[in-house]
Amino acid sequence: MKIDDWLLEILACPACKAPLRAETEAEELVCTGCGLIYPVRDDIPVLLVDEARKP
Protein backbone atom coordinates (compact mmCIF):
# COMPACT_ATOMS: atom_id res chain seq x y z
CA MET A 1 0.00 0.00 0.00
CA LYS A 2 1.39 3.38 -1.02
CA ILE A 3 -0.13 6.37 0.71
CA ASP A 4 2.06 9.43 0.92
CA ASP A 5 2.73 10.83 4.37
CA TRP A 6 1.33 14.25 3.40
CA LEU A 7 -1.94 12.63 2.32
CA LEU A 8 -2.21 10.56 5.48
CA GLU A 9 -1.79 13.74 7.54
CA ILE A 10 -4.86 15.36 5.97
CA LEU A 11 -7.14 12.30 5.81
CA ALA A 12 -9.76 12.07 8.55
CA CYS A 13 -12.46 9.61 9.49
CA PRO A 14 -15.72 10.61 7.80
CA ALA A 15 -17.70 9.41 10.84
CA CYS A 16 -15.93 11.20 13.71
CA LYS A 17 -13.28 13.40 11.99
CA ALA A 18 -10.38 11.81 13.93
CA PRO A 19 -7.01 11.12 12.24
CA LEU A 20 -6.42 7.82 10.47
CA ARG A 21 -3.53 5.41 11.01
CA ALA A 22 -2.20 3.19 8.19
CA GLU A 23 -2.05 -0.57 8.67
CA THR A 24 0.21 -1.38 5.72
CA GLU A 25 0.23 -5.15 6.14
CA ALA A 26 -3.57 -5.37 6.05
CA GLU A 27 -3.94 -2.52 3.50
CA GLU A 28 -6.37 -0.66 5.72
CA LEU A 29 -6.75 2.70 7.42
CA VAL A 30 -7.82 2.61 11.07
CA CYS A 31 -9.55 5.52 12.79
CA THR A 32 -7.78 6.59 15.97
CA GLY A 33 -11.08 7.86 17.39
CA CYS A 34 -14.01 5.54 16.75
CA GLY A 35 -11.94 2.58 15.52
CA LEU A 36 -13.66 2.06 12.16
CA ILE A 37 -11.44 0.26 9.63
CA TYR A 38 -11.47 1.54 6.05
CA PRO A 39 -10.17 -0.57 3.14
CA VAL A 40 -7.53 0.59 0.68
CA ARG A 41 -8.09 -0.76 -2.83
CA ASP A 42 -5.43 -0.29 -5.53
CA ASP A 43 -3.68 2.27 -3.29
CA ILE A 44 -6.90 4.34 -3.05
CA PRO A 45 -8.50 4.79 0.39
CA VAL A 46 -12.22 3.98 0.38
CA LEU A 47 -13.48 6.42 3.02
CA LEU A 48 -17.14 5.48 2.99
CA VAL A 49 -18.75 4.67 6.32
CA ASP A 50 -20.85 1.99 4.61
CA GLU A 51 -17.65 0.27 3.39
CA ALA A 52 -15.89 0.43 6.77
CA ARG A 53 -15.89 -2.45 9.20
CA LYS A 54 -16.10 -2.25 12.95
CA PRO A 55 -13.19 -3.37 15.13
PDB file of N, CA and C in Angstrom:
ATOM      1  N   MET A   1       0.847  -1.175   0.000  1.00  0.00           N
ATOM      2  CA  MET A   1       0.000   0.000   0.000  1.00  0.00           C
ATOM      3  C   MET A   1       0.891   1.236   0.000  1.00  0.00           C
ATOM      4  N   LYS A   2       0.615   2.143  -0.923  1.00  0.00           N
ATOM      5  CA  LYS A   2       1.391   3.378  -1.023  1.00  0.00           C
ATOM      6  C   LYS A   2       0.479   4.571  -0.778  1.00  0.00           C
ATOM      7  N   ILE A   3       0.568   5.124   0.403  1.00  0.00           N
ATOM      8  CA  ILE A   3      -0.134   6.371   0.706  1.00  0.00           C
ATOM      9  C   ILE A   3       0.923   7.340   1.221  1.00  0.00           C
ATOM     10  N   ASP A   4       1.053   8.450   0.521  1.00  0.00           N
ATOM     11  CA  ASP A   4       2.060   9.431   0.918  1.00  0.00           C
ATOM     12  C   ASP A   4       1.775   9.968   2.310  1.00  0.00           C
ATOM     13  N   ASP A   5       2.849  10.306   3.010  1.00  0.00           N
ATOM     14  CA  ASP A   5       2.726  10.833   4.374  1.00  0.00           C
ATOM     15  C   ASP A   5       1.894  12.111   4.411  1.00  0.00           C
ATOM     16  N   TRP A   6       2.081  12.987   3.417  1.00  0.00           N
ATOM     17  CA  TRP A   6       1.330  14.249   3.404  1.00  0.00           C
ATOM     18  C   TRP A   6      -0.165  13.992   3.243  1.00  0.00           C
ATOM     19  N   LEU A   7      -0.528  12.949   2.491  1.00  0.00           N
ATOM     20  CA  LEU A   7      -1.941  12.631   2.320  1.00  0.00           C
ATOM     21  C   LEU A   7      -2.514  12.036   3.599  1.00  0.00           C
ATOM     22  N   LEU A   8      -1.761  11.173   4.235  1.00  0.00           N
ATOM     23  CA  LEU A   8      -2.214  10.557   5.482  1.00  0.00           C
ATOM     24  C   LEU A   8      -2.430  11.602   6.576  1.00  0.00           C
ATOM     25  N   GLU A   9      -1.644  12.671   6.547  1.00  0.00           N
ATOM     26  CA  GLU A   9      -1.794  13.743   7.536  1.00  0.00           C
ATOM     27  C   GLU A   9      -3.110  14.504   7.383  1.00  0.00           C
ATOM     28  N   ILE A  10      -3.629  14.593   6.166  1.00  0.00           N
ATOM     29  CA  ILE A  10      -4.859  15.362   5.971  1.00  0.00           C
ATOM     30  C   ILE A  10      -6.118  14.502   5.931  1.00  0.00           C
ATOM     31  N   LEU A  11      -5.960  13.178   5.814  1.00  0.00           N
ATOM     32  CA  LEU A  11      -7.136  12.302   5.810  1.00  0.00           C
ATOM     33  C   LEU A  11      -7.733  12.221   7.213  1.00  0.00           C
ATOM     34  N   ALA A  12      -9.056  12.182   7.261  1.00  0.00           N
ATOM     35  CA  ALA A  12      -9.756  12.073   8.546  1.00  0.00           C
ATOM     36  C   ALA A  12     -10.925  11.108   8.379  1.00  0.00           C
ATOM     37  N   CYS A  13     -11.326  10.531   9.474  1.00  0.00           N
ATOM     38  CA  CYS A  13     -12.460   9.612   9.485  1.00  0.00           C
ATOM     39  C   CYS A  13     -13.725  10.389   9.126  1.00  0.00           C
ATOM     40  N   PRO A  14     -14.493   9.900   8.151  1.00  0.00           N
ATOM     41  CA  PRO A  14     -15.723  10.606   7.799  1.00  0.00           C
ATOM     42  C   PRO A  14     -16.791  10.540   8.893  1.00  0.00           C
ATOM     43  N   ALA A  15     -16.692   9.568   9.783  1.00  0.00           N
ATOM     44  CA  ALA A  15     -17.700   9.406  10.835  1.00  0.00           C
ATOM     45  C   ALA A  15     -17.452  10.346  12.016  1.00  0.00           C
ATOM     46  N   CYS A  16     -16.188  10.422  12.488  1.00  0.00           N
ATOM     47  CA  CYS A  16     -15.926  11.203  13.706  1.00  0.00           C
ATOM     48  C   CYS A  16     -14.870  12.295  13.527  1.00  0.00           C
ATOM     49  N   LYS A  17     -14.278  12.377  12.337  1.00  0.00           N
ATOM     50  CA  LYS A  17     -13.278  13.405  11.987  1.00  0.00           C
ATOM     51  C   LYS A  17     -11.937  13.244  12.694  1.00  0.00           C
ATOM     52  N   ALA A  18     -11.672  12.081  13.286  1.00  0.00           N
ATOM     53  CA  ALA A  18     -10.383  11.813  13.932  1.00  0.00           C
ATOM     54  C   ALA A  18      -9.350  11.415  12.875  1.00  0.00           C
ATOM     55  N   PRO A  19      -8.061  11.534  13.191  1.00  0.00           N
ATOM     56  CA  PRO A  19      -7.010  11.124  12.244  1.00  0.00           C
ATOM     57  C   PRO A  19      -7.055   9.619  11.985  1.00  0.00           C
ATOM     58  N   LEU A  20      -6.495   9.231  10.836  1.00  0.00           N
ATOM     59  CA  LEU A  20      -6.419   7.822  10.467  1.00  0.00           C
ATOM     60  C   LEU A  20      -4.990   7.331  10.570  1.00  0.00           C
ATOM     61  N   ARG A  21      -4.841   6.060  10.873  1.00  0.00           N
ATOM     62  CA  ARG A  21      -3.533   5.414  11.006  1.00  0.00           C
ATOM     63  C   ARG A  21      -3.469   4.307   9.950  1.00  0.00           C
ATOM     64  N   ALA A  22      -2.348   4.190   9.249  1.00  0.00           N
ATOM     65  CA  ALA A  22      -2.197   3.188   8.191  1.00  0.00           C
ATOM     66  C   ALA A  22      -1.765   1.850   8.780  1.00  0.00           C
ATOM     67  N   GLU A  23      -2.448   0.807   8.376  1.00  0.00           N
ATOM     68  CA  GLU A  23      -2.055  -0.573   8.668  1.00  0.00           C
ATOM     69  C   GLU A  23      -1.592  -1.158   7.338  1.00  0.00           C
ATOM     70  N   THR A  24      -0.289  -1.034   7.040  1.00  0.00           N
ATOM     71  CA  THR A  24       0.211  -1.377   5.719  1.00  0.00           C
ATOM     72  C   THR A  24       0.104  -2.865   5.408  1.00  0.00           C
ATOM     73  N   GLU A  25       0.282  -3.719   6.390  1.00  0.00           N
ATOM     74  CA  GLU A  25       0.226  -5.155   6.142  1.00  0.00           C
ATOM     75  C   GLU A  25      -1.176  -5.595   5.733  1.00  0.00           C
ATOM     76  N   ALA A  26      -2.190  -4.999   6.340  1.00  0.00           N
ATOM     77  CA  ALA A  26      -3.573  -5.371   6.053  1.00  0.00           C
ATOM     78  C   ALA A  26      -4.185  -4.495   4.955  1.00  0.00           C
ATOM     79  N   GLU A  27      -3.437  -3.474   4.491  1.00  0.00           N
ATOM     80  CA  GLU A  27      -3.936  -2.522   3.502  1.00  0.00           C
ATOM     81  C   GLU A  27      -5.257  -1.899   3.946  1.00  0.00           C
ATOM     82  N   GLU A  28      -5.201  -1.294   5.134  1.00  0.00           N
ATOM     83  CA  GLU A  28      -6.369  -0.656   5.719  1.00  0.00           C
ATOM     84  C   GLU A  28      -5.963   0.627   6.416  1.00  0.00           C
ATOM     85  N   LEU A  29      -6.926   1.499   6.616  1.00  0.00           N
ATOM     86  CA  LEU A  29      -6.745   2.698   7.425  1.00  0.00           C
ATOM     87  C   LEU A  29      -7.649   2.564   8.639  1.00  0.00           C
ATOM     88  N   VAL A  30      -7.092   2.778   9.816  1.00  0.00           N
ATOM     89  CA  VAL A  30      -7.822   2.612  11.070  1.00  0.00           C
ATOM     90  C   VAL A  30      -8.012   3.978  11.712  1.00  0.00           C
ATOM     91  N   CYS A  31      -9.239   4.264  12.113  1.00  0.00           N
ATOM     92  CA  CYS A  31      -9.546   5.517  12.787  1.00  0.00           C
ATOM     93  C   CYS A  31      -9.011   5.471  14.215  1.00  0.00           C
ATOM     94  N   THR A  32      -8.324   6.533  14.619  1.00  0.00           N
ATOM     95  CA  THR A  32      -7.781   6.590  15.975  1.00  0.00           C
ATOM     96  C   THR A  32      -8.839   7.005  16.988  1.00  0.00           C
ATOM     97  N   GLY A  33      -9.994   7.444  16.507  1.00  0.00           N
ATOM     98  CA  GLY A  33     -11.076   7.863  17.395  1.00  0.00           C
ATOM     99  C   GLY A  33     -12.090   6.762  17.618  1.00  0.00           C
ATOM    100  N   CYS A  34     -12.906   6.505  16.600  1.00  0.00           N
ATOM    101  CA  CYS A  34     -14.008   5.541  16.748  1.00  0.00           C
ATOM    102  C   CYS A  34     -13.592   4.105  16.429  1.00  0.00           C
ATOM    103  N   GLY A  35     -12.443   3.918  15.782  1.00  0.00           N
ATOM    104  CA  GLY A  35     -11.936   2.575  15.519  1.00  0.00           C
ATOM    105  C   GLY A  35     -12.414   1.935  14.225  1.00  0.00           C
ATOM    106  N   LEU A  36     -13.221   2.630  13.428  1.00  0.00           N
ATOM    107  CA  LEU A  36     -13.660   2.058  12.156  1.00  0.00           C
ATOM    108  C   LEU A  36     -12.449   1.761  11.274  1.00  0.00           C
ATOM    109  N   ILE A  37     -12.546   0.700  10.478  1.00  0.00           N
ATOM    110  CA  ILE A  37     -11.443   0.264   9.629  1.00  0.00           C
ATOM    111  C   ILE A  37     -11.875   0.403   8.175  1.00  0.00           C
ATOM    112  N   TYR A  38     -11.149   1.245   7.439  1.00  0.00           N
ATOM    113  CA  TYR A  38     -11.472   1.537   6.053  1.00  0.00           C
ATOM    114  C   TYR A  38     -10.521   0.784   5.128  1.00  0.00           C
ATOM    115  N   PRO A  39     -11.042   0.161   4.063  1.00  0.00           N
ATOM    116  CA  PRO A  39     -10.170  -0.569   3.135  1.00  0.00           C
ATOM    117  C   PRO A  39      -9.409   0.379   2.216  1.00  0.00           C
ATOM    118  N   VAL A  40      -8.291  -0.113   1.704  1.00  0.00           N
ATOM    119  CA  VAL A  40      -7.527   0.591   0.681  1.00  0.00           C
ATOM    120  C   VAL A  40      -7.467  -0.352  -0.515  1.00  0.00           C
ATOM    121  N   ARG A  41      -8.053   0.067  -1.626  1.00  0.00           N
ATOM    122  CA  ARG A  41      -8.090  -0.765  -2.832  1.00  0.00           C
ATOM    123  C   ARG A  41      -7.283  -0.102  -3.930  1.00  0.00           C
ATOM    124  N   ASP A  42      -6.302  -0.822  -4.471  1.00  0.00           N
ATOM    125  CA  ASP A  42      -5.433  -0.287  -5.527  1.00  0.00           C
ATOM    126  C   ASP A  42      -4.800   1.037  -5.113  1.00  0.00           C
ATOM    127  N   ASP A  43      -4.336   1.094  -3.875  1.00  0.00           N
ATOM    128  CA  ASP A  43      -3.684   2.274  -3.287  1.00  0.00           C
ATOM    129  C   ASP A  43      -4.612   3.480  -3.172  1.00  0.00           C
ATOM    130  N   ILE A  44      -5.924   3.261  -3.208  1.00  0.00           N
ATOM    131  CA  ILE A  44      -6.897   4.342  -3.053  1.00  0.00           C
ATOM    132  C   ILE A  44      -7.735   4.082  -1.803  1.00  0.00           C
ATOM    133  N   PRO A  45      -7.695   4.974  -0.816  1.00  0.00           N
ATOM    134  CA  PRO A  45      -8.502   4.794   0.387  1.00  0.00           C
ATOM    135  C   PRO A  45      -9.994   4.908   0.069  1.00  0.00           C
ATOM    136  N   VAL A  46     -10.767   3.959   0.555  1.00  0.00           N
ATOM    137  CA  VAL A  46     -12.220   3.981   0.377  1.00  0.00           C
ATOM    138  C   VAL A  46     -12.814   4.488   1.689  1.00  0.00           C
ATOM    139  N   LEU A  47     -13.041   5.788   1.778  1.00  0.00           N
ATOM    140  CA  LEU A  47     -13.483   6.422   3.016  1.00  0.00           C
ATOM    141  C   LEU A  47     -14.997   6.592   3.050  1.00  0.00           C
ATOM    142  N   LEU A  48     -15.689   5.501   2.900  1.00  0.00           N
ATOM    143  CA  LEU A  48     -17.142   5.478   2.988  1.00  0.00           C
ATOM    144  C   LEU A  48     -17.521   4.719   4.247  1.00  0.00           C
ATOM    145  N   VAL A  49     -18.359   5.312   5.071  1.00  0.00           N
ATOM    146  CA  VAL A  49     -18.754   4.674   6.323  1.00  0.00           C
ATOM    147  C   VAL A  49     -19.434   3.332   6.054  1.00  0.00           C
ATOM    148  N   ASP A  50     -20.179   3.242   4.952  1.00  0.00           N
ATOM    149  CA  ASP A  50     -20.849   1.985   4.605  1.00  0.00           C
ATOM    150  C   ASP A  50     -19.857   0.884   4.239  1.00  0.00           C
ATOM    151  N   GLU A  51     -18.682   1.245   3.771  1.00  0.00           N
ATOM    152  CA  GLU A  51     -17.651   0.269   3.387  1.00  0.00           C
ATOM    153  C   GLU A  51     -16.744  -0.105   4.563  1.00  0.00           C
ATOM    154  N   ALA A  52     -16.750   0.674   5.621  1.00  0.00           N
ATOM    155  CA  ALA A  52     -15.886   0.428   6.772  1.00  0.00           C
ATOM    156  C   ALA A  52     -16.416  -0.740   7.591  1.00  0.00           C
ATOM    157  N   ARG A  53     -15.475  -1.395   8.282  1.00  0.00           N
ATOM    158  CA  ARG A  53     -15.890  -2.450   9.202  1.00  0.00           C
ATOM    159  C   ARG A  53     -15.546  -2.025  10.616  1.00  0.00           C
ATOM    160  N   LYS A  54     -16.300  -2.597  11.546  1.00  0.00           N
ATOM    161  CA  LYS A  54     -16.102  -2.254  12.950  1.00  0.00           C
ATOM    162  C   LYS A  54     -15.002  -3.121  13.528  1.00  0.00           C
ATOM    163  N   PRO A  55     -14.297  -2.605  14.533  1.00  0.00           N
ATOM    164  CA  PRO A  55     -13.194  -3.374  15.133  1.00  0.00           C
ATOM    165  C   PRO A  55     -13.680  -4.623  15.864  1.00  0.00           C
TER     166      PRO A  55
END
